[in-house]
Tab-separated table of C-alpha atoms and ligand atoms in Angstrom:
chain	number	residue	atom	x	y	z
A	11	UNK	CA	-29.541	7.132	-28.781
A	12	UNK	CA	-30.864	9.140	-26.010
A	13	UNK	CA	-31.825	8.267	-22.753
A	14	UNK	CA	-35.122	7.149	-22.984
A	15	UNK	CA	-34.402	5.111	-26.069
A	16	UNK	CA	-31.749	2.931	-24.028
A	17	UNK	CA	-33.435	2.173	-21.131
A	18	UNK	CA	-35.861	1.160	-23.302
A	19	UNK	CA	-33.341	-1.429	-25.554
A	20	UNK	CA	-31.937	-2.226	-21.936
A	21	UNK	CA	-36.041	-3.511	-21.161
A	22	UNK	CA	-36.465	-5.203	-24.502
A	23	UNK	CA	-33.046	-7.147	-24.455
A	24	UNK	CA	-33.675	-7.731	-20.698
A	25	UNK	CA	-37.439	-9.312	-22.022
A	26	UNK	CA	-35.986	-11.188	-25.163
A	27	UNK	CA	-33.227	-12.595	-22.661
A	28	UNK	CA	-29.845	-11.390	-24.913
A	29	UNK	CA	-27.631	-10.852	-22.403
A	30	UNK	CA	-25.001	-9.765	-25.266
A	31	UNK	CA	-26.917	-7.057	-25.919
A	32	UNK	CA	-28.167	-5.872	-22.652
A	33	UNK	CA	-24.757	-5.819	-21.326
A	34	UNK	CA	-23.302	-3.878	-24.589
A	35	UNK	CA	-26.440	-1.124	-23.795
A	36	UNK	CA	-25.575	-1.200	-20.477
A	37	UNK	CA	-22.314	-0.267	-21.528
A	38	UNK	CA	-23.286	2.726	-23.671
A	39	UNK	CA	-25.908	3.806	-21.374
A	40	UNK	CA	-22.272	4.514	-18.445
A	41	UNK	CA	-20.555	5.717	-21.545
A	42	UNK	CA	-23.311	7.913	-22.217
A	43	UNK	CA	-23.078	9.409	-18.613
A	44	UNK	CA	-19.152	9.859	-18.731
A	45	UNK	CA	-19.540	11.821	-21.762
A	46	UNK	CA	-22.054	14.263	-20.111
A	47	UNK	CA	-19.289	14.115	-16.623
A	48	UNK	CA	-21.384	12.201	-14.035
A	49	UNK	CA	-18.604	10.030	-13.726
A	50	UNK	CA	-19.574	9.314	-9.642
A	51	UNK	CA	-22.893	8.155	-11.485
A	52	UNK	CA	-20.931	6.245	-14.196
A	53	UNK	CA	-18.948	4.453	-11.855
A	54	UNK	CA	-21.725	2.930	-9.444
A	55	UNK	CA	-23.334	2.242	-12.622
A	56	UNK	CA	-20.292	0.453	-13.667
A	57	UNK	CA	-19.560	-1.270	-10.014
A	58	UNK	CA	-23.580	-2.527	-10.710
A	59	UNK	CA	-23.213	-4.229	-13.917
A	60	UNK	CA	-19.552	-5.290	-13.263
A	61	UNK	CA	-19.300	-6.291	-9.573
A	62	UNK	CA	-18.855	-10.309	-9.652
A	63	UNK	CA	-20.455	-10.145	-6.081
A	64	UNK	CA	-23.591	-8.859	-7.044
A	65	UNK	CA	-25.651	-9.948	-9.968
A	66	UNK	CA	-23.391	-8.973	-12.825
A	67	UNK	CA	-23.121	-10.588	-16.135
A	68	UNK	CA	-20.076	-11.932	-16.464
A	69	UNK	CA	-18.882	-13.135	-19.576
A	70	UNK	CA	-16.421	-15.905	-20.211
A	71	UNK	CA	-13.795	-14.839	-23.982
A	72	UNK	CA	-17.068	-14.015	-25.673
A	73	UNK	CA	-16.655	-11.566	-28.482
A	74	UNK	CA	-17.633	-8.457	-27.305
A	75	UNK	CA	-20.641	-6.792	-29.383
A	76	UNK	CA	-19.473	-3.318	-29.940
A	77	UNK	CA	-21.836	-0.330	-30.654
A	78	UNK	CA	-19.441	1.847	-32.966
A	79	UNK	CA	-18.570	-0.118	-35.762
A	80	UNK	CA	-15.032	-1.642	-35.774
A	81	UNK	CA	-12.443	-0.004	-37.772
A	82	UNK	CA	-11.569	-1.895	-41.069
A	83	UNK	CA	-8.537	-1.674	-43.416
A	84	UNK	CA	-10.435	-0.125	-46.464
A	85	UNK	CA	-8.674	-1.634	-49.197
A	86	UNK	CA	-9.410	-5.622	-47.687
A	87	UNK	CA	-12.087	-4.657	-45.212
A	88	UNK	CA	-10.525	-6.323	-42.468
A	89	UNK	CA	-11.247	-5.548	-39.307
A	90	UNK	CA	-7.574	-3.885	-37.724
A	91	UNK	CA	-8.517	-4.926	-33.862
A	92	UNK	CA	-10.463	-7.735	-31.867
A	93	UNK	CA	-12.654	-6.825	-28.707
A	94	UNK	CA	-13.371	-9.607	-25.958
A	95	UNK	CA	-13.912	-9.923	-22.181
A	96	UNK	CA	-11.939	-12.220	-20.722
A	97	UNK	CA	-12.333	-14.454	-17.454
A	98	UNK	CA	-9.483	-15.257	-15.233
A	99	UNK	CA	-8.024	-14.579	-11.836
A	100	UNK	CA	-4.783	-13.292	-10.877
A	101	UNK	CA	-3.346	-16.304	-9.357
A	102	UNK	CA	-3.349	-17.873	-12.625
A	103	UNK	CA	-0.709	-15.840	-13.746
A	104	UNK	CA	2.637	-17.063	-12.410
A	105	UNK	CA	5.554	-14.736	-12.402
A	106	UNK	CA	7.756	-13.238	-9.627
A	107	UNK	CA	6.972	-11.262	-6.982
A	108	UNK	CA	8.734	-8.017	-8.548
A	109	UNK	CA	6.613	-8.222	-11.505
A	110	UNK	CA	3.486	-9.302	-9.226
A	111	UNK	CA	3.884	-5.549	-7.451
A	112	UNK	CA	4.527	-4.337	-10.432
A	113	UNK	CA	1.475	-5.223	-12.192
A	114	UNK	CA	-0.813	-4.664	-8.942
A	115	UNK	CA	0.287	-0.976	-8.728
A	116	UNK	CA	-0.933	-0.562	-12.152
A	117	UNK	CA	-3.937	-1.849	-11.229
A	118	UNK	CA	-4.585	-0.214	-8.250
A	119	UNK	CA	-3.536	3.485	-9.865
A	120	UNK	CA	-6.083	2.537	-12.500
A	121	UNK	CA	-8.913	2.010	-10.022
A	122	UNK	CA	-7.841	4.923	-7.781
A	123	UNK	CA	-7.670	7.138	-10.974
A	124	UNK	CA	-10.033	9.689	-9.681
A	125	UNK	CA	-8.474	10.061	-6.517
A	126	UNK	CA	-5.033	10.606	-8.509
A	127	UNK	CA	-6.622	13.455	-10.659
A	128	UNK	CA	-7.338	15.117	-7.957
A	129	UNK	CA	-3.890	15.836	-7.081
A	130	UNK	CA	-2.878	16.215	-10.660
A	131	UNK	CA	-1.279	12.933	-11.119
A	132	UNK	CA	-2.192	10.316	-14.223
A	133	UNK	CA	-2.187	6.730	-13.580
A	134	UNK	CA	0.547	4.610	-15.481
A	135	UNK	CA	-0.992	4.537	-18.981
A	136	UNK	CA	0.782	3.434	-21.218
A	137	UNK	CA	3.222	-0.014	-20.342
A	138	UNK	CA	5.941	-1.904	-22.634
A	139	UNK	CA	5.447	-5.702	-22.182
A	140	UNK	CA	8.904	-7.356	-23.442
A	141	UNK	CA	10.859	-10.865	-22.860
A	142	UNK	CA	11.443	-13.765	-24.532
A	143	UNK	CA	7.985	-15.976	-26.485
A	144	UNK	CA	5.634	-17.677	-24.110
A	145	UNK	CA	6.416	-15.824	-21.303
A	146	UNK	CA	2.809	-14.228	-20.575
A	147	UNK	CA	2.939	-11.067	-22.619
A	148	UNK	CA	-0.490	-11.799	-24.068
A	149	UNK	CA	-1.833	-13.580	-21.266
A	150	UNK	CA	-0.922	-10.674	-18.646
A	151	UNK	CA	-3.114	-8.109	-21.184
A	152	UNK	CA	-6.028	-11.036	-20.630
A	153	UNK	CA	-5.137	-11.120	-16.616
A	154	UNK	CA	-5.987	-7.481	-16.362
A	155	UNK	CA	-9.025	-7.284	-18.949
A	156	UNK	CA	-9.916	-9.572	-16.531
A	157	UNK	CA	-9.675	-8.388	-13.214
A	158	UNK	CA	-10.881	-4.876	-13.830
A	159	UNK	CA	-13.828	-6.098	-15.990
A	160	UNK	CA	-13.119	-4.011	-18.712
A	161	UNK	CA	-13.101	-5.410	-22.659
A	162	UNK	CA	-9.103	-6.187	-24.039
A	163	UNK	CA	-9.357	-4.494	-27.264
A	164	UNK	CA	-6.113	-6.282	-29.399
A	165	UNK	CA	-4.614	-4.333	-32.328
A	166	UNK	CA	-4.068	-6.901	-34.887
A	167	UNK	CA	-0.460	-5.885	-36.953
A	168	UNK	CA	-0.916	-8.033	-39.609
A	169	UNK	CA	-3.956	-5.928	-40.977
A	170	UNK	CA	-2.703	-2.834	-39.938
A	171	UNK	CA	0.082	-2.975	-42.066
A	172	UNK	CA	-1.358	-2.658	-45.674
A	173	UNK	CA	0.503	-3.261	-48.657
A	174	UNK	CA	-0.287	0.626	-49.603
A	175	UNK	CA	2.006	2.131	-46.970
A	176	UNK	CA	0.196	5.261	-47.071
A	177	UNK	CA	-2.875	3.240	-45.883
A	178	UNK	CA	-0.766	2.122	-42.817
A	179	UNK	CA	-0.611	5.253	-41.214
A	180	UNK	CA	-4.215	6.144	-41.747
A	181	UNK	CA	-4.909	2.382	-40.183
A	182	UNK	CA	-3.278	3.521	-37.140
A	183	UNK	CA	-5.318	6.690	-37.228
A	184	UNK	CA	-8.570	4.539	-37.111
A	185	UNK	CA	-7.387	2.409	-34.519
A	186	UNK	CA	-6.599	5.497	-31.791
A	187	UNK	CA	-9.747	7.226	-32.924
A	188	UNK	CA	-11.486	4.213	-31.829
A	189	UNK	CA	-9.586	3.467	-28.478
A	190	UNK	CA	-9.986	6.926	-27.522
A	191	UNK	CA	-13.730	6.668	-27.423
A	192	UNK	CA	-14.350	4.308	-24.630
A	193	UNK	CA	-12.637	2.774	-21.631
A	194	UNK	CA	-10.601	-0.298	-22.615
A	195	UNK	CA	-7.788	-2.426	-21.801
A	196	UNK	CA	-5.591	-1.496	-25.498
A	197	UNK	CA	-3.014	-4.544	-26.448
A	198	UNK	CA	-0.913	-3.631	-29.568
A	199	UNK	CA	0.917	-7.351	-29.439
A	200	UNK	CA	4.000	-7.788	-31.162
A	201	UNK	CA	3.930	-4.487	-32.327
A	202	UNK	CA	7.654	-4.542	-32.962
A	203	UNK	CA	6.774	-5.060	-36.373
A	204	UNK	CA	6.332	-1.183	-36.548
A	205	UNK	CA	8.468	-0.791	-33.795
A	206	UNK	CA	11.626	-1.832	-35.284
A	207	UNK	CA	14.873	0.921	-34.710
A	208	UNK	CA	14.200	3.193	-36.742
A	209	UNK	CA	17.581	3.868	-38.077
A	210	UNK	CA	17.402	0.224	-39.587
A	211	UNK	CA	18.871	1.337	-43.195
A	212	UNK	CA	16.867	-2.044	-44.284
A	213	UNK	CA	13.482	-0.197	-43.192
A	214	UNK	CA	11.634	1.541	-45.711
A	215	UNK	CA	11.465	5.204	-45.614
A	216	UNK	CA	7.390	4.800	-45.623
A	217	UNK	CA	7.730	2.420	-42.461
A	218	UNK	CA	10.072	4.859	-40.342
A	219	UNK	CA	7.171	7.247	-40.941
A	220	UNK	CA	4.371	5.213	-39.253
A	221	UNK	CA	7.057	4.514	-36.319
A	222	UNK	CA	6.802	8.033	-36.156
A	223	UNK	CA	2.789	8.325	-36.447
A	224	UNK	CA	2.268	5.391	-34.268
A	225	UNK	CA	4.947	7.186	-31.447
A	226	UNK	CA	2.950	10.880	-31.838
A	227	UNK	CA	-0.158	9.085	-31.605
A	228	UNK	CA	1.299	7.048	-28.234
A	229	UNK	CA	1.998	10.554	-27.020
A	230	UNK	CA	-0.886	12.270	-27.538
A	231	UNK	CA	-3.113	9.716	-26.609
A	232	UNK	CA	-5.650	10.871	-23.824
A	233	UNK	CA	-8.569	8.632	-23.389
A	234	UNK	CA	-9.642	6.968	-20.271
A	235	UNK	CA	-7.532	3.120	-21.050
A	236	UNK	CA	-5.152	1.267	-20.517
A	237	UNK	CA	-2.349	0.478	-23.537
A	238	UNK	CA	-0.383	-2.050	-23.257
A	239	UNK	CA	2.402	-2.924	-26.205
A	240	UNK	CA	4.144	-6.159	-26.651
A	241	UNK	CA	7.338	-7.102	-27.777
A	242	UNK	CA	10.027	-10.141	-28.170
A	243	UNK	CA	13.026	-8.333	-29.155
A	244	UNK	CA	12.642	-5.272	-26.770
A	245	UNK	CA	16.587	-4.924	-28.152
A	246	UNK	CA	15.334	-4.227	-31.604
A	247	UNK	CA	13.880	-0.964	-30.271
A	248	UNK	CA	15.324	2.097	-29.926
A	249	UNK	CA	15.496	4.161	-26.764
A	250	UNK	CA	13.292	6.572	-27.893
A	251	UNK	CA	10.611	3.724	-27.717
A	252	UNK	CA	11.378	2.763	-24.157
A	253	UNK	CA	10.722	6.750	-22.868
A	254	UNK	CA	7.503	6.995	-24.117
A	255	UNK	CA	6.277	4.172	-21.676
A	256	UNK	CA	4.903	4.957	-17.959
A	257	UNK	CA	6.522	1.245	-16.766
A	258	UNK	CA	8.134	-1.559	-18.400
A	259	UNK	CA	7.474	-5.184	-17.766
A	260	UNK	CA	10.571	-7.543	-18.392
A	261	UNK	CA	9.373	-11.460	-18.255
A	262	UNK	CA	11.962	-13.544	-17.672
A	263	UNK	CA	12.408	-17.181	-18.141
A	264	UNK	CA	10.880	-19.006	-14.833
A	265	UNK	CA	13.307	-20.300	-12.468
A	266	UNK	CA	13.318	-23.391	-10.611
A	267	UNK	CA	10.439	-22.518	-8.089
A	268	UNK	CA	8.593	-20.644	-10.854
A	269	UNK	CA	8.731	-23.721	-12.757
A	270	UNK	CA	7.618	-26.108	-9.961
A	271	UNK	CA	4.349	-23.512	-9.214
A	272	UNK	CA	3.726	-23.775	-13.306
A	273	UNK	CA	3.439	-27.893	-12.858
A	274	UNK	CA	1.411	-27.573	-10.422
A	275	UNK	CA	-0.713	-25.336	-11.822
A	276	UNK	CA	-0.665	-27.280	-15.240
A	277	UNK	CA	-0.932	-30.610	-13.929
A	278	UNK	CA	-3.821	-29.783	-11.292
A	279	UNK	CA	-6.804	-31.665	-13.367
A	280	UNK	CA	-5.368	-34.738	-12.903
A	281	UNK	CA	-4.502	-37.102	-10.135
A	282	UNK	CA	-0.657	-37.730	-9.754
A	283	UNK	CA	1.076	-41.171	-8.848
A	284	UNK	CA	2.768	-40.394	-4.915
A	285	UNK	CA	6.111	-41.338	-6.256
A	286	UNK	CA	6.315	-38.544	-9.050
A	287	UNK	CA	9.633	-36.412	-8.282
A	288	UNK	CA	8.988	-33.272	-10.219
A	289	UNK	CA	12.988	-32.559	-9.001
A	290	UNK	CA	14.405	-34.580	-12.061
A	291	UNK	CA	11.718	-32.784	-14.325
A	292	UNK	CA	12.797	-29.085	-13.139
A	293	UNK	CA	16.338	-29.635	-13.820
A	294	UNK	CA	15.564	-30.788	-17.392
A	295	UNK	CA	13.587	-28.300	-17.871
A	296	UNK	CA	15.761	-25.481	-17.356
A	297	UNK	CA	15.322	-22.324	-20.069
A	298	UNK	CA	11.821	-23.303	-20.899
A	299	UNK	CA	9.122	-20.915	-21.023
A	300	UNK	CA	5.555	-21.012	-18.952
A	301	UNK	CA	4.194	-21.823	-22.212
A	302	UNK	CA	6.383	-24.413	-23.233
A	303	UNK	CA	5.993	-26.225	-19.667
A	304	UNK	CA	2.035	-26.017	-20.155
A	305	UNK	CA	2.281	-27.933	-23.356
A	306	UNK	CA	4.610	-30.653	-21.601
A	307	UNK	CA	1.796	-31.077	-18.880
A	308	UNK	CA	-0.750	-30.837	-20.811
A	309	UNK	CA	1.058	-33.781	-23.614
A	310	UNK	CA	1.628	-35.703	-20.176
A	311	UNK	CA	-1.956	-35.847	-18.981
A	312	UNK	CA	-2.904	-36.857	-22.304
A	313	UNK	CA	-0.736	-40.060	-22.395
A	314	UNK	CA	-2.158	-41.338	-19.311
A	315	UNK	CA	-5.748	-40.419	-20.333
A	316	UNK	CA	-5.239	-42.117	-23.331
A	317	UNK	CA	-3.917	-45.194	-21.538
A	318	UNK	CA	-6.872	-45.181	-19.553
A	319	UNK	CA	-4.637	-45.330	-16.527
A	320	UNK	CA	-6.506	-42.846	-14.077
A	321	UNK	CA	-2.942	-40.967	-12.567
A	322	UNK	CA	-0.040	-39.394	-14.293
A	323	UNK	CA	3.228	-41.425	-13.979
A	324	UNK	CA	6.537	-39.507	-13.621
A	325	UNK	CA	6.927	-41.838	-16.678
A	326	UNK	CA	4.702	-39.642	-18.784
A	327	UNK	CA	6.119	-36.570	-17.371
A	328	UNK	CA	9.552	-37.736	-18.528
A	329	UNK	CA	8.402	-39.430	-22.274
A	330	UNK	CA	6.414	-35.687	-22.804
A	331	UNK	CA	9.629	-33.565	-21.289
A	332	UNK	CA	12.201	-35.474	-23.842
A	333	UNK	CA	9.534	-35.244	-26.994
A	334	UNK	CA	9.972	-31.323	-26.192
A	335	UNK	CA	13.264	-31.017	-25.617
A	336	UNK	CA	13.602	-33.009	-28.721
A	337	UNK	CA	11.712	-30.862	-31.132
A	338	UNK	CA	13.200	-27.795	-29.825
A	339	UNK	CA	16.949	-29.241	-30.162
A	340	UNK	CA	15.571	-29.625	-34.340
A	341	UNK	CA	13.709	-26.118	-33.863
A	342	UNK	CA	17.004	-24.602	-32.824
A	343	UNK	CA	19.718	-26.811	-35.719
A	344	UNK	CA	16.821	-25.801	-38.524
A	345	UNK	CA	17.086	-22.478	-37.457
A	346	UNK	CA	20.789	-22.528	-37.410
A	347	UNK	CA	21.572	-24.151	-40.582
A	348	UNK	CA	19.140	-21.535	-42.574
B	416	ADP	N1	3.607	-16.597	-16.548
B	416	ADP	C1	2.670	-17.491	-16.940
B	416	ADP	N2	1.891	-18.112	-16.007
B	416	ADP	C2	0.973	-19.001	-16.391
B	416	ADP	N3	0.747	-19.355	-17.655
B	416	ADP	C3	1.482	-18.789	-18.621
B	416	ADP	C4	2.480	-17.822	-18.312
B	416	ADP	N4	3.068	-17.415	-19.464
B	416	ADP	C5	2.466	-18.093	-20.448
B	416	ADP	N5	1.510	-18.924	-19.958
B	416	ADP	C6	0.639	-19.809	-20.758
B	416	ADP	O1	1.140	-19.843	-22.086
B	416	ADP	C7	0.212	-19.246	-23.000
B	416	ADP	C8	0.960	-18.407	-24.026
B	416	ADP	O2	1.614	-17.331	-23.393
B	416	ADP	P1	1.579	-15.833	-23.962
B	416	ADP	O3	1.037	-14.922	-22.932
B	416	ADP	O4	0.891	-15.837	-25.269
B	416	ADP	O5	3.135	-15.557	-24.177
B	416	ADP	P2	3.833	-14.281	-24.833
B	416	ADP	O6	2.770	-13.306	-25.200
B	416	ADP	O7	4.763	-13.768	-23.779
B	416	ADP	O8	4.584	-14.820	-26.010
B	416	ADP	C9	-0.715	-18.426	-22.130
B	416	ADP	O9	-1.983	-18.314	-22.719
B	416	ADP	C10	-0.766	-19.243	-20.833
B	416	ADP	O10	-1.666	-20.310	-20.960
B	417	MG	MG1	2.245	-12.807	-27.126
């Protein structure tokens, strides 16, 4: 579409009130102008539409409507990634202060990206997320969609990887031909499942070859996003992995005052008895994850909802912490006796 024509969709959805689609013109219309280099022009275009402060639309997890057609797996027709604009603020994201600066100077390298051309230097691009399940991999990728307004585009594995291997590769083709086109925040979650060491002699030739495409494509990767990969078992993947990354992220379990902050933060929507000692609860709850201590909160508030009482008890607290601990202890002697 040319310029004329956009402006002119940008009036009509404006008229027919679809914010959906007069934010995803919006979008191509500053696309549009940072394909043609006005990118001062693109930017207060972007700062316009974006800026929370002013009148921006701001979207809360809403799918976001796309104008180039999302990439499918042609043999199922799935589609191999999910677009959406997430909502959240920083502070919702509890982790310590290390990986706090950590994640802030990537921000702040993105947003000063100009500046840092100028001298011939590239922001940090490309970042391995790895630690242990529930530790705010995912949610971190959400975090920053968030705070730089820009769409989280998520690669989803299990559709990349086709059952016609040679169709894997050319999935992963799709996907970086798409990325490359716009300005996104890029999450390829759990992608240890092509990530594996390569010199696994239980790996299929075929596989080791899209490690390889998926690693050339990392490096020659040039647009204008942010990628962010995933992993659980960052020990499953071989050093040459870890060098292609500008920064690595380790989350580790939460220790005792990370813990207490994730309470508090999980237990906030509902009012609290004055005798609840969240000491005994800490100590119990020593090697679980921020996710597993949100579901212990959250299954605490619910008994005392339930129960119509209108406070949480340290009573619930306890009954929810030892229901956990409980189906973990089976989790863990399941897993064991397989
Ligand atoms: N560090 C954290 N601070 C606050 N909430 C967290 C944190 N880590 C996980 N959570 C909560 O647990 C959920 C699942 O975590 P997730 O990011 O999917 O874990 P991972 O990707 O590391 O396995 C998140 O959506 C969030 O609600
Ligand atoms: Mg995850």
């Amino acid at each position: 579409m040319n310029a004329n024509e956009l402006i002119k969709q940008l009036l009509l959805s404006f008229n027919s009130n679809d914010k959906e689609a007069f934010f995803s013109v919006a979008r191509e219309y500053i696309e549009r102008e940072k394909r043609m280099k006005h990118t001062q022009v693109a930017k207060e275009l972007e700062k316009a539409l974006f800026d929370r402060n002013g009148n921006g639309i701001s979207f809360s997890e809403r799918r976001f409507k796309n104008t180039l057609p999302i990439p499918r797996d042609s043999e199922k027709g799935f589609p191999l990634l999910e677009i959406k604009q997430y909502e959240d603020s920083f502070e919702n994201l509890i982790i310590n202060d290390n990986l706090k600066n950590q994640l802030d100077q990537i921000i702040k390298e993105f947003k000063d990206s100009d500046i840092l051309a100028t001298y011939n230097l590239c922001y940090k691009k490309k970042i391995l997320l790895c630690g242990k399940p529930g530790t705010g991999k995912t949610y971190t990728a959400h975090i920053v969609s968030s705070l730089l307004n820009i769409p989280l585009v998520s690669i989803r594995f299990d559709s990349i990887i086709s059952s016609y291997l040679g169709e894997t590769a050319s999935n992963l083709r799709k996907v970086f031909d798409y990325i490359e086109q716009g300005t996104w925040i890029v999450l390829f979650d759990e992608f240890d499942i092509i990530g594996k060491n390569r010199d696994d002699i239980h790996e299929h030739g075929e596989i080791k070859r899209v490690v390889n495409n998926f690693l050339q494509m990392l490096d020659n990767f040039n647009g204008a996003s942010i990628l962010f990969a995933a992993t659980n078992h960052q020990y499953l993947l071989d050093p040459a992995i870890w060098r292609r990354f500008d920064d690595v992220l380790f989350y580790d379990l939460p220790d005792d005052e990370t813990r207490s902050k994730l309470f508090e933060r999980y237990l906030k929507p509902l009012k609290r008895d004055q005798n609840i000692n969240l000491k005994d609860i800490l100590e119990k709850s020593d090697q679980l994850s921020p996710a597993d201590i949100k579901m212990i909160a959250e299954e605490a508030m619910k008994l005392s909802i339930i129960d119509s009482r209108n406070s949480l008890t340290q009573k619930d607290l306890i009954i929810a912490l030892e229901k956990f601990l409980k189906r973990e202890k089976l989790r863990i002697s399941t897993k064991e006796a397989e």
